[in-house]
Amino acid sequence: MANVVLPTVNPSLGDISQSNVDQLRSLVKQLHNAAVQQTEELLYLLNNLDTRNINEIDGDILVTGTITAAKMNVQKLSAIAADLGTITAGVIDSVEIYGSYIATSRDEFPKVEMSPEGFKAYGPQGGESMSLGQADDGGALLFMDNGSPRGSIFGDAEGFHVGNMASVHIKSTDDKTYLDGAVSFENATEVSGLRIWNVQDLQQQLAEINGDILQNMIINATFDNSTRNLKLFSKTRTVATVFIPASAPE
């Protein structure tokens, strides 16, 4: 684009002479030529401006609020690195998201949040109802009743632990509850409600043991001096008859 130099006018006060008029005429002609030249330059720029193939736009010339979402159609924004403040979005599909705090709601309950401390869930009244995080060298799942601790499940080097402030219920609705491996009751202070006939095969085994005791356990004995027979009795039968010969005379 050519540079258009406008003429300068430095009139001096005094009477207008014929020479002054000639000078003004020359200046007006120069101004007219400059205006015509600028108009031609501007028309050329406007006629050859291709808004569809602009590679660079200086952000200083953009007017705030003039670029709307409806005017944007991009496949990938890979170079954005900025503090975007508050973002309101519908669906976000991402491969990796890093952040120190994520929550389902800002101030309303119930809600679930994720932070460096772990996961926490809050009930309708705002009290904590569940948390999942670290406990010493393992992980722990804690259950609360409106912020009041109730039960916990955690694992560490010592094993897997289940505890509760009240009773602990383990129930299978549609099948059996299986305990696989060694079972220890060494720290149990009380076992109640355990009926032998509810324990599979135990009642039969005890019945067999009881039968052996009734049939074979010696509970009485008699000796007949005339026959020299010693008879051994269980509760139900004579178990054995033993002949004891008389002592030989000395």
PDB file of C-alpha atoms in Angstrom:
ATOM      1  CA  MET A   1       0.000   0.000   0.000  1.00  0.00           C
ATOM      2  CA  ALA A   2       1.420   3.411  -1.042  1.00  0.00           C
ATOM      3  CA  ASN A   3       1.993   6.141   1.499  1.00  0.00           C
ATOM      4  CA  VAL A   4      -0.191   9.202   0.838  1.00  0.00           C
ATOM      5  CA  VAL A   5       1.368  12.452   2.044  1.00  0.00           C
ATOM      6  CA  LEU A   6      -1.082  15.211   2.780  1.00  0.00           C
ATOM      7  CA  PRO A   7       0.119  18.762   2.079  1.00  0.00           C
ATOM      8  CA  THR A   8       0.697  21.099   5.009  1.00  0.00           C
ATOM      9  CA  VAL A   9      -0.792  24.568   5.132  1.00  0.00           C
ATOM     10  CA  ASN A  10       0.788  27.354   7.131  1.00  0.00           C
ATOM     11  CA  PRO A  11      -1.265  30.481   6.346  1.00  0.00           C
ATOM     12  CA  SER A  12      -0.026  33.789   7.738  1.00  0.00           C
ATOM     13  CA  LEU A  13      -2.343  36.428   9.014  1.00  0.00           C
ATOM     14  CA  GLY A  14      -2.863  39.448   6.845  1.00  0.00           C
ATOM     15  CA  ASP A  15      -4.689  40.574   3.746  1.00  0.00           C
ATOM     16  CA  ILE A  16      -5.453  37.895   1.146  1.00  0.00           C
ATOM     17  CA  SER A  17      -3.592  38.771  -1.993  1.00  0.00           C
ATOM     18  CA  GLN A  18      -3.797  37.274  -5.444  1.00  0.00           C
ATOM     19  CA  SER A  19      -0.754  35.153  -4.693  1.00  0.00           C
ATOM     20  CA  ASN A  20      -2.466  33.774  -1.583  1.00  0.00           C
ATOM     21  CA  VAL A  21      -5.500  32.756  -3.645  1.00  0.00           C
ATOM     22  CA  ASP A  22      -3.279  30.974  -6.153  1.00  0.00           C
ATOM     23  CA  GLN A  23      -1.593  29.161  -3.303  1.00  0.00           C
ATOM     24  CA  LEU A  24      -4.956  28.059  -1.833  1.00  0.00           C
ATOM     25  CA  ARG A  25      -6.077  26.796  -5.222  1.00  0.00           C
ATOM     26  CA  SER A  26      -2.911  24.700  -5.475  1.00  0.00           C
ATOM     27  CA  LEU A  27      -3.447  23.311  -1.980  1.00  0.00           C
ATOM     28  CA  VAL A  28      -7.078  22.398  -2.662  1.00  0.00           C
ATOM     29  CA  LYS A  29      -6.010  20.594  -5.808  1.00  0.00           C
ATOM     30  CA  GLN A  30      -3.361  18.652  -3.871  1.00  0.00           C
ATOM     31  CA  LEU A  31      -5.916  17.726  -1.176  1.00  0.00           C
ATOM     32  CA  HIS A  32      -8.342  16.541  -3.844  1.00  0.00           C
ATOM     33  CA  ASN A  33      -5.682  14.353  -5.477  1.00  0.00           C
ATOM     34  CA  ALA A  34      -4.698  12.892  -2.090  1.00  0.00           C
ATOM     35  CA  ALA A  35      -8.346  12.105  -1.234  1.00  0.00           C
ATOM     36  CA  VAL A  36      -8.855  10.412  -4.609  1.00  0.00           C
ATOM     37  CA  GLN A  37      -5.703   8.342  -4.111  1.00  0.00           C
ATOM     38  CA  GLN A  38      -6.750   7.248  -0.585  1.00  0.00           C
ATOM     39  CA  THR A  39     -10.226   6.315  -1.845  1.00  0.00           C
ATOM     40  CA  GLU A  40      -8.750   4.140  -4.579  1.00  0.00           C
ATOM     41  CA  GLU A  41      -6.390   2.450  -2.117  1.00  0.00           C
ATOM     42  CA  LEU A  42      -9.264   1.729   0.322  1.00  0.00           C
ATOM     43  CA  LEU A  43     -11.542   0.345  -2.425  1.00  0.00           C
ATOM     44  CA  TYR A  44      -8.742  -1.936  -3.566  1.00  0.00           C
ATOM     45  CA  LEU A  45      -8.244  -3.307  -0.055  1.00  0.00           C
ATOM     46  CA  LEU A  46     -11.954  -3.857   0.495  1.00  0.00           C
ATOM     47  CA  ASN A  47     -12.462  -5.555  -2.872  1.00  0.00           C
ATOM     48  CA  ASN A  48      -9.531  -7.912  -2.353  1.00  0.00           C
ATOM     49  CA  LEU A  49     -10.115  -8.766   1.314  1.00  0.00           C
ATOM     50  CA  ASP A  50     -10.753 -12.552   1.630  1.00  0.00           C
ATOM     51  CA  THR A  51     -12.226 -13.100   5.106  1.00  0.00           C
ATOM     52  CA  ARG A  52     -12.247 -16.869   4.598  1.00  0.00           C
ATOM     53  CA  ASN A  53      -8.463 -17.190   4.293  1.00  0.00           C
ATOM     54  CA  ILE A  54      -7.135 -15.008   7.089  1.00  0.00           C
ATOM     55  CA  ASN A  55      -4.177 -16.748   8.721  1.00  0.00           C
ATOM     56  CA  GLU A  56      -3.525 -14.316  11.522  1.00  0.00           C
ATOM     57  CA  ILE A  57      -5.724 -11.901  13.447  1.00  0.00           C
ATOM     58  CA  ASP A  58      -4.276  -9.448  15.904  1.00  0.00           C
ATOM     59  CA  GLY A  59      -6.198  -9.895  19.131  1.00  0.00           C
ATOM     60  CA  ASP A  60      -5.951  -6.168  19.829  1.00  0.00           C
ATOM     61  CA  ILE A  61      -8.332  -5.416  16.974  1.00  0.00           C
ATOM     62  CA  LEU A  62     -11.039  -7.835  18.153  1.00  0.00           C
ATOM     63  CA  VAL A  63     -13.958  -6.279  19.975  1.00  0.00           C
ATOM     64  CA  THR A  64     -14.921  -7.940  23.254  1.00  0.00           C
ATOM     65  CA  GLY A  65     -18.032 -10.089  22.961  1.00  0.00           C
ATOM     66  CA  THR A  66     -18.082 -10.203  19.164  1.00  0.00           C
ATOM     67  CA  ILE A  67     -16.941 -13.856  18.820  1.00  0.00           C
ATOM     68  CA  THR A  68     -19.781 -16.164  19.891  1.00  0.00           C
ATOM     69  CA  ALA A  69     -19.892 -19.959  20.251  1.00  0.00           C
ATOM     70  CA  ALA A  70     -22.111 -20.182  17.172  1.00  0.00           C
ATOM     71  CA  LYS A  71     -19.275 -18.695  15.119  1.00  0.00           C
ATOM     72  CA  MET A  72     -16.731 -21.313  16.206  1.00  0.00           C
ATOM     73  CA  ASN A  73     -16.366 -24.676  14.488  1.00  0.00           C
ATOM     74  CA  VAL A  74     -13.051 -26.333  15.330  1.00  0.00           C
ATOM     75  CA  GLN A  75     -11.987 -29.962  15.443  1.00  0.00           C
ATOM     76  CA  LYS A  76      -9.171 -29.613  17.975  1.00  0.00           C
ATOM     77  CA  LEU A  77      -7.968 -26.984  20.417  1.00  0.00           C
ATOM     78  CA  SER A  78      -4.623 -28.501  21.327  1.00  0.00           C
ATOM     79  CA  ALA A  79      -2.635 -25.404  22.146  1.00  0.00           C
ATOM     80  CA  ILE A  80      -4.762 -23.981  24.962  1.00  0.00           C
ATOM     81  CA  ALA A  81      -2.734 -23.497  28.133  1.00  0.00           C
ATOM     82  CA  ALA A  82      -4.328 -20.900  30.360  1.00  0.00           C
ATOM     83  CA  ASP A  83      -6.154 -20.261  33.622  1.00  0.00           C
ATOM     84  CA  LEU A  84      -9.700 -20.312  32.246  1.00  0.00           C
ATOM     85  CA  GLY A  85     -11.416 -19.448  35.521  1.00  0.00           C
ATOM     86  CA  THR A  86     -14.971 -20.817  35.785  1.00  0.00           C
ATOM     87  CA  ILE A  87     -16.054 -23.074  32.904  1.00  0.00           C
ATOM     88  CA  THR A  88     -19.649 -24.188  32.399  1.00  0.00           C
ATOM     89  CA  ALA A  89     -19.879 -27.196  30.086  1.00  0.00           C
ATOM     90  CA  GLY A  90     -22.228 -30.004  29.150  1.00  0.00           C
ATOM     91  CA  VAL A  91     -20.170 -33.117  28.438  1.00  0.00           C
ATOM     92  CA  ILE A  92     -16.378 -33.319  28.675  1.00  0.00           C
ATOM     93  CA  ASP A  93     -14.632 -36.273  27.023  1.00  0.00           C
ATOM     94  CA  SER A  94     -10.996 -36.441  28.036  1.00  0.00           C
ATOM     95  CA  VAL A  95      -8.091 -38.863  28.245  1.00  0.00           C
ATOM     96  CA  GLU A  96      -6.468 -37.319  31.323  1.00  0.00           C
ATOM     97  CA  ILE A  97      -7.775 -34.778  33.830  1.00  0.00           C
ATOM     98  CA  TYR A  98      -5.552 -33.469  36.628  1.00  0.00           C
ATOM     99  CA  GLY A  99      -6.882 -31.401  39.474  1.00  0.00           C
ATOM    100  CA  SER A 100      -6.893 -31.068  43.242  1.00  0.00           C
ATOM    101  CA  TYR A 101     -10.675 -31.045  43.757  1.00  0.00           C
ATOM    102  CA  ILE A 102     -13.649 -32.371  41.767  1.00  0.00           C
ATOM    103  CA  ALA A 103     -17.231 -32.386  43.093  1.00  0.00           C
ATOM    104  CA  THR A 104     -20.725 -33.055  41.777  1.00  0.00           C
ATOM    105  CA  SER A 105     -21.984 -29.801  43.285  1.00  0.00           C
ATOM    106  CA  ARG A 106     -20.552 -26.587  44.698  1.00  0.00           C
ATOM    107  CA  ASP A 107     -22.871 -25.856  47.638  1.00  0.00           C
ATOM    108  CA  GLU A 108     -25.812 -28.256  47.314  1.00  0.00           C
ATOM    109  CA  PHE A 109     -26.295 -31.663  48.945  1.00  0.00           C
ATOM    110  CA  PRO A 110     -26.184 -34.603  48.522  1.00  0.00           C
ATOM    111  CA  LYS A 111     -22.885 -34.534  46.675  1.00  0.00           C
ATOM    112  CA  VAL A 112     -19.723 -36.546  46.034  1.00  0.00           C
ATOM    113  CA  GLU A 113     -16.250 -35.034  45.935  1.00  0.00           C
ATOM    114  CA  MET A 114     -12.735 -36.165  45.048  1.00  0.00           C
ATOM    115  CA  SER A 115      -9.635 -34.564  46.553  1.00  0.00           C
ATOM    116  CA  PRO A 116      -6.082 -35.602  47.514  1.00  0.00           C
ATOM    117  CA  GLU A 117      -7.624 -37.040  50.703  1.00  0.00           C
ATOM    118  CA  GLY A 118      -9.743 -39.478  48.648  1.00  0.00           C
ATOM    119  CA  PHE A 119     -13.443 -39.785  47.846  1.00  0.00           C
ATOM    120  CA  LYS A 120     -16.169 -38.442  50.130  1.00  0.00           C
ATOM    121  CA  ALA A 121     -19.953 -38.581  49.911  1.00  0.00           C
ATOM    122  CA  TYR A 122     -22.347 -36.287  51.760  1.00  0.00           C
ATOM    123  CA  GLY A 123     -26.012 -36.920  52.543  1.00  0.00           C
ATOM    124  CA  PRO A 124     -28.996 -34.600  51.994  1.00  0.00           C
ATOM    125  CA  GLN A 125     -28.354 -32.839  55.337  1.00  0.00           C
ATOM    126  CA  GLY A 126     -24.720 -32.126  54.511  1.00  0.00           C
ATOM    127  CA  GLY A 127     -23.230 -34.667  56.914  1.00  0.00           C
ATOM    128  CA  GLU A 128     -20.523 -37.009  55.678  1.00  0.00           C
ATOM    129  CA  SER A 129     -21.877 -40.460  54.844  1.00  0.00           C
ATOM    130  CA  MET A 130     -18.899 -42.269  53.287  1.00  0.00           C
ATOM    131  CA  SER A 131     -15.204 -41.773  52.611  1.00  0.00           C
ATOM    132  CA  LEU A 132     -12.614 -43.794  50.734  1.00  0.00           C
ATOM    133  CA  GLY A 133      -8.962 -42.963  51.250  1.00  0.00           C
ATOM    134  CA  GLN A 134      -5.647 -43.905  52.792  1.00  0.00           C
ATOM    135  CA  ALA A 135      -5.238 -45.422  56.249  1.00  0.00           C
ATOM    136  CA  ASP A 136      -1.633 -45.869  57.418  1.00  0.00           C
ATOM    137  CA  ASP A 137      -0.089 -48.215  54.829  1.00  0.00           C
ATOM    138  CA  GLY A 138      -3.400 -49.339  53.289  1.00  0.00           C
ATOM    139  CA  GLY A 139      -6.761 -48.114  52.123  1.00  0.00           C
ATOM    140  CA  ALA A 140      -9.907 -47.614  54.190  1.00  0.00           C
ATOM    141  CA  LEU A 141     -13.611 -47.328  53.486  1.00  0.00           C
ATOM    142  CA  LEU A 142     -15.436 -45.502  56.290  1.00  0.00           C
ATOM    143  CA  PHE A 143     -19.187 -45.274  56.789  1.00  0.00           C
ATOM    144  CA  MET A 144     -20.841 -42.445  58.711  1.00  0.00           C
ATOM    145  CA  ASP A 145     -24.352 -41.550  59.760  1.00  0.00           C
ATOM    146  CA  ASN A 146     -24.621 -37.826  59.026  1.00  0.00           C
ATOM    147  CA  GLY A 147     -20.987 -37.371  60.038  1.00  0.00           C
ATOM    148  CA  SER A 148     -21.005 -39.773  62.998  1.00  0.00           C
ATOM    149  CA  PRO A 149     -18.630 -42.764  62.483  1.00  0.00           C
ATOM    150  CA  ARG A 150     -20.363 -46.123  62.204  1.00  0.00           C
ATOM    151  CA  GLY A 151     -18.284 -48.772  60.435  1.00  0.00           C
ATOM    152  CA  SER A 152     -15.084 -49.294  58.523  1.00  0.00           C
ATOM    153  CA  ILE A 153     -13.430 -51.653  56.063  1.00  0.00           C
ATOM    154  CA  PHE A 154      -9.681 -51.380  55.643  1.00  0.00           C
ATOM    155  CA  GLY A 155      -6.692 -53.448  54.667  1.00  0.00           C
ATOM    156  CA  ASP A 156      -3.102 -53.254  55.836  1.00  0.00           C
ATOM    157  CA  ALA A 157      -0.091 -55.482  56.397  1.00  0.00           C
ATOM    158  CA  GLU A 158      -1.941 -57.289  59.184  1.00  0.00           C
ATOM    159  CA  GLY A 159      -4.882 -58.331  56.999  1.00  0.00           C
ATOM    160  CA  PHE A 160      -8.382 -57.265  55.987  1.00  0.00           C
ATOM    161  CA  HIS A 161     -10.503 -55.716  58.732  1.00  0.00           C
ATOM    162  CA  VAL A 162     -14.255 -55.136  59.039  1.00  0.00           C
ATOM    163  CA  GLY A 163     -15.546 -53.214  62.049  1.00  0.00           C
ATOM    164  CA  ASN A 164     -18.640 -51.368  63.189  1.00  0.00           C
ATOM    165  CA  MET A 165     -19.862 -49.374  66.168  1.00  0.00           C
ATOM    166  CA  ALA A 166     -22.878 -51.714  66.440  1.00  0.00           C
ATOM    167  CA  SER A 167     -23.466 -55.233  65.109  1.00  0.00           C
ATOM    168  CA  VAL A 168     -21.922 -56.537  61.878  1.00  0.00           C
ATOM    169  CA  HIS A 169     -24.236 -58.422  59.521  1.00  0.00           C
ATOM    170  CA  ILE A 170     -22.953 -60.669  56.732  1.00  0.00           C
ATOM    171  CA  LYS A 171     -25.834 -62.158  54.800  1.00  0.00           C
ATOM    172  CA  SER A 172     -26.343 -63.949  51.517  1.00  0.00           C
ATOM    173  CA  THR A 173     -29.926 -63.655  50.317  1.00  0.00           C
ATOM    174  CA  ASP A 174     -29.969 -66.196  47.505  1.00  0.00           C
ATOM    175  CA  ASP A 175     -27.118 -68.547  48.444  1.00  0.00           C
ATOM    176  CA  LYS A 176     -24.849 -69.665  51.263  1.00  0.00           C
ATOM    177  CA  THR A 177     -22.192 -67.621  52.977  1.00  0.00           C
ATOM    178  CA  TYR A 178     -18.825 -69.340  52.562  1.00  0.00           C
ATOM    179  CA  LEU A 179     -15.832 -69.119  54.895  1.00  0.00           C
ATOM    180  CA  ASP A 180     -12.860 -70.482  52.987  1.00  0.00           C
ATOM    181  CA  GLY A 181      -9.658 -71.359  54.798  1.00  0.00           C
ATOM    182  CA  ALA A 182      -8.866 -71.590  58.492  1.00  0.00           C
ATOM    183  CA  VAL A 183     -11.407 -69.933  60.808  1.00  0.00           C
ATOM    184  CA  SER A 184     -10.317 -68.802  64.265  1.00  0.00           C
ATOM    185  CA  PHE A 185     -12.550 -67.891  67.224  1.00  0.00           C
ATOM    186  CA  GLU A 186      -9.619 -67.383  69.604  1.00  0.00           C
ATOM    187  CA  ASN A 187     -10.545 -63.764  70.369  1.00  0.00           C
ATOM    188  CA  ALA A 188     -14.304 -64.334  70.411  1.00  0.00           C
ATOM    189  CA  THR A 189     -15.801 -63.462  73.789  1.00  0.00           C
ATOM    190  CA  GLU A 190     -19.173 -65.058  73.057  1.00  0.00           C
ATOM    191  CA  VAL A 191     -20.738 -67.286  70.405  1.00  0.00           C
ATOM    192  CA  SER A 192     -24.528 -67.446  70.511  1.00  0.00           C
ATOM    193  CA  GLY A 193     -27.301 -68.910  68.410  1.00  0.00           C
ATOM    194  CA  LEU A 194     -25.160 -71.727  66.989  1.00  0.00           C
ATOM    195  CA  ARG A 195     -27.281 -74.891  66.901  1.00  0.00           C
ATOM    196  CA  ILE A 196     -25.662 -78.255  66.180  1.00  0.00           C
ATOM    197  CA  TRP A 197     -28.432 -79.352  63.858  1.00  0.00           C
ATOM    198  CA  ASN A 198     -27.823 -76.262  61.731  1.00  0.00           C
ATOM    199  CA  VAL A 199     -24.198 -77.261  61.152  1.00  0.00           C
ATOM    200  CA  GLN A 200     -24.044 -79.662  58.224  1.00  0.00           C
ATOM    201  CA  ASP A 201     -22.606 -83.153  59.070  1.00  0.00           C
ATOM    202  CA  LEU A 202     -21.707 -82.135  62.627  1.00  0.00           C
ATOM    203  CA  GLN A 203     -24.839 -83.620  64.153  1.00  0.00           C
ATOM    204  CA  GLN A 204     -24.272 -86.910  62.343  1.00  0.00           C
ATOM    205  CA  GLN A 205     -20.662 -87.051  63.483  1.00  0.00           C
ATOM    206  CA  LEU A 206     -21.650 -86.353  67.073  1.00  0.00           C
ATOM    207  CA  ALA A 207     -24.323 -89.056  66.871  1.00  0.00           C
ATOM    208  CA  GLU A 208     -21.743 -91.557  65.711  1.00  0.00           C
ATOM    209  CA  ILE A 209     -19.434 -90.583  68.556  1.00  0.00           C
ATOM    210  CA  ASN A 210     -22.281 -90.872  71.032  1.00  0.00           C
ATOM    211  CA  GLY A 211     -23.186 -94.302  69.646  1.00  0.00           C
ATOM    212  CA  ASP A 212     -19.629 -95.506  70.065  1.00  0.00           C
ATOM    213  CA  ILE A 213     -19.656 -94.306  73.655  1.00  0.00           C
ATOM    214  CA  LEU A 214     -22.934 -96.052  74.437  1.00  0.00           C
ATOM    215  CA  GLN A 215     -21.860 -99.275  72.755  1.00  0.00           C
ATOM    216  CA  ASN A 216     -18.228 -99.606  73.774  1.00  0.00           C
ATOM    217  CA  MET A 217     -17.385 -97.440  76.771  1.00  0.00           C
ATOM    218  CA  ILE A 218     -16.964 -99.604  79.902  1.00  0.00           C
ATOM    219  CA  ILE A 219     -19.048 -98.220  82.723  1.00  0.00           C
ATOM    220  CA  ASN A 220     -19.514-101.347  84.899  1.00  0.00           C
ATOM    221  CA  ALA A 221     -18.030-104.774  85.613  1.00  0.00           C
ATOM    222  CA  THR A 222     -18.966-107.955  87.585  1.00  0.00           C
ATOM    223  CA  PHE A 223     -16.920-110.987  88.680  1.00  0.00           C
ATOM    224  CA  ASP A 224     -18.420-114.470  89.190  1.00  0.00           C
ATOM    225  CA  ASN A 225     -16.129-116.312  91.601  1.00  0.00           C
ATOM    226  CA  SER A 226     -17.651-119.682  90.755  1.00  0.00           C
ATOM    227  CA  THR A 227     -17.053-119.384  87.048  1.00  0.00           C
ATOM    228  CA  ARG A 228     -14.069-117.095  87.401  1.00  0.00           C
ATOM    229  CA  ASN A 229     -15.596-114.836  84.735  1.00  0.00           C
ATOM    230  CA  LEU A 230     -15.131-111.041  84.738  1.00  0.00           C
ATOM    231  CA  LYS A 231     -17.839-109.318  82.690  1.00  0.00           C
ATOM    232  CA  LEU A 232     -17.364-105.780  81.346  1.00  0.00           C
ATOM    233  CA  PHE A 233     -20.499-103.752  80.533  1.00  0.00           C
ATOM    234  CA  SER A 234     -21.196-100.588  78.546  1.00  0.00           C
ATOM    235  CA  LYS A 235     -24.434 -98.701  78.909  1.00  0.00           C
ATOM    236  CA  THR A 236     -26.182-100.880  76.348  1.00  0.00           C
ATOM    237  CA  ARG A 237     -24.400-104.243  76.229  1.00  0.00           C
ATOM    238  CA  THR A 238     -21.831-106.686  77.589  1.00  0.00           C
ATOM    239  CA  VAL A 239     -18.648-105.645  75.978  1.00  0.00           C
ATOM    240  CA  ALA A 240     -16.423-108.556  77.036  1.00  0.00           C
ATOM    241  CA  THR A 241     -16.193-111.609  79.326  1.00  0.00           C
ATOM    242  CA  VAL A 242     -12.762-112.368  80.719  1.00  0.00           C
ATOM    243  CA  PHE A 243     -11.878-115.679  82.450  1.00  0.00           C
ATOM    244  CA  ILE A 244      -9.505-115.208  85.334  1.00  0.00           C
ATOM    245  CA  PRO A 245      -8.027-118.493  86.542  1.00  0.00           C
ATOM    246  CA  ALA A 246      -7.499-119.117  90.212  1.00  0.00           C
ATOM    247  CA  SER A 247      -4.033-118.590  91.594  1.00  0.00           C
ATOM    248  CA  ALA A 248      -1.837-121.743  91.777  1.00  0.00           C
ATOM    249  CA  PRO A 249      -1.083-122.932  95.359  1.00  0.00           C
ATOM    250  CA  GLU A 250       2.316-122.067  96.646  1.00  0.00           C
TER     251      GLU A 250
END
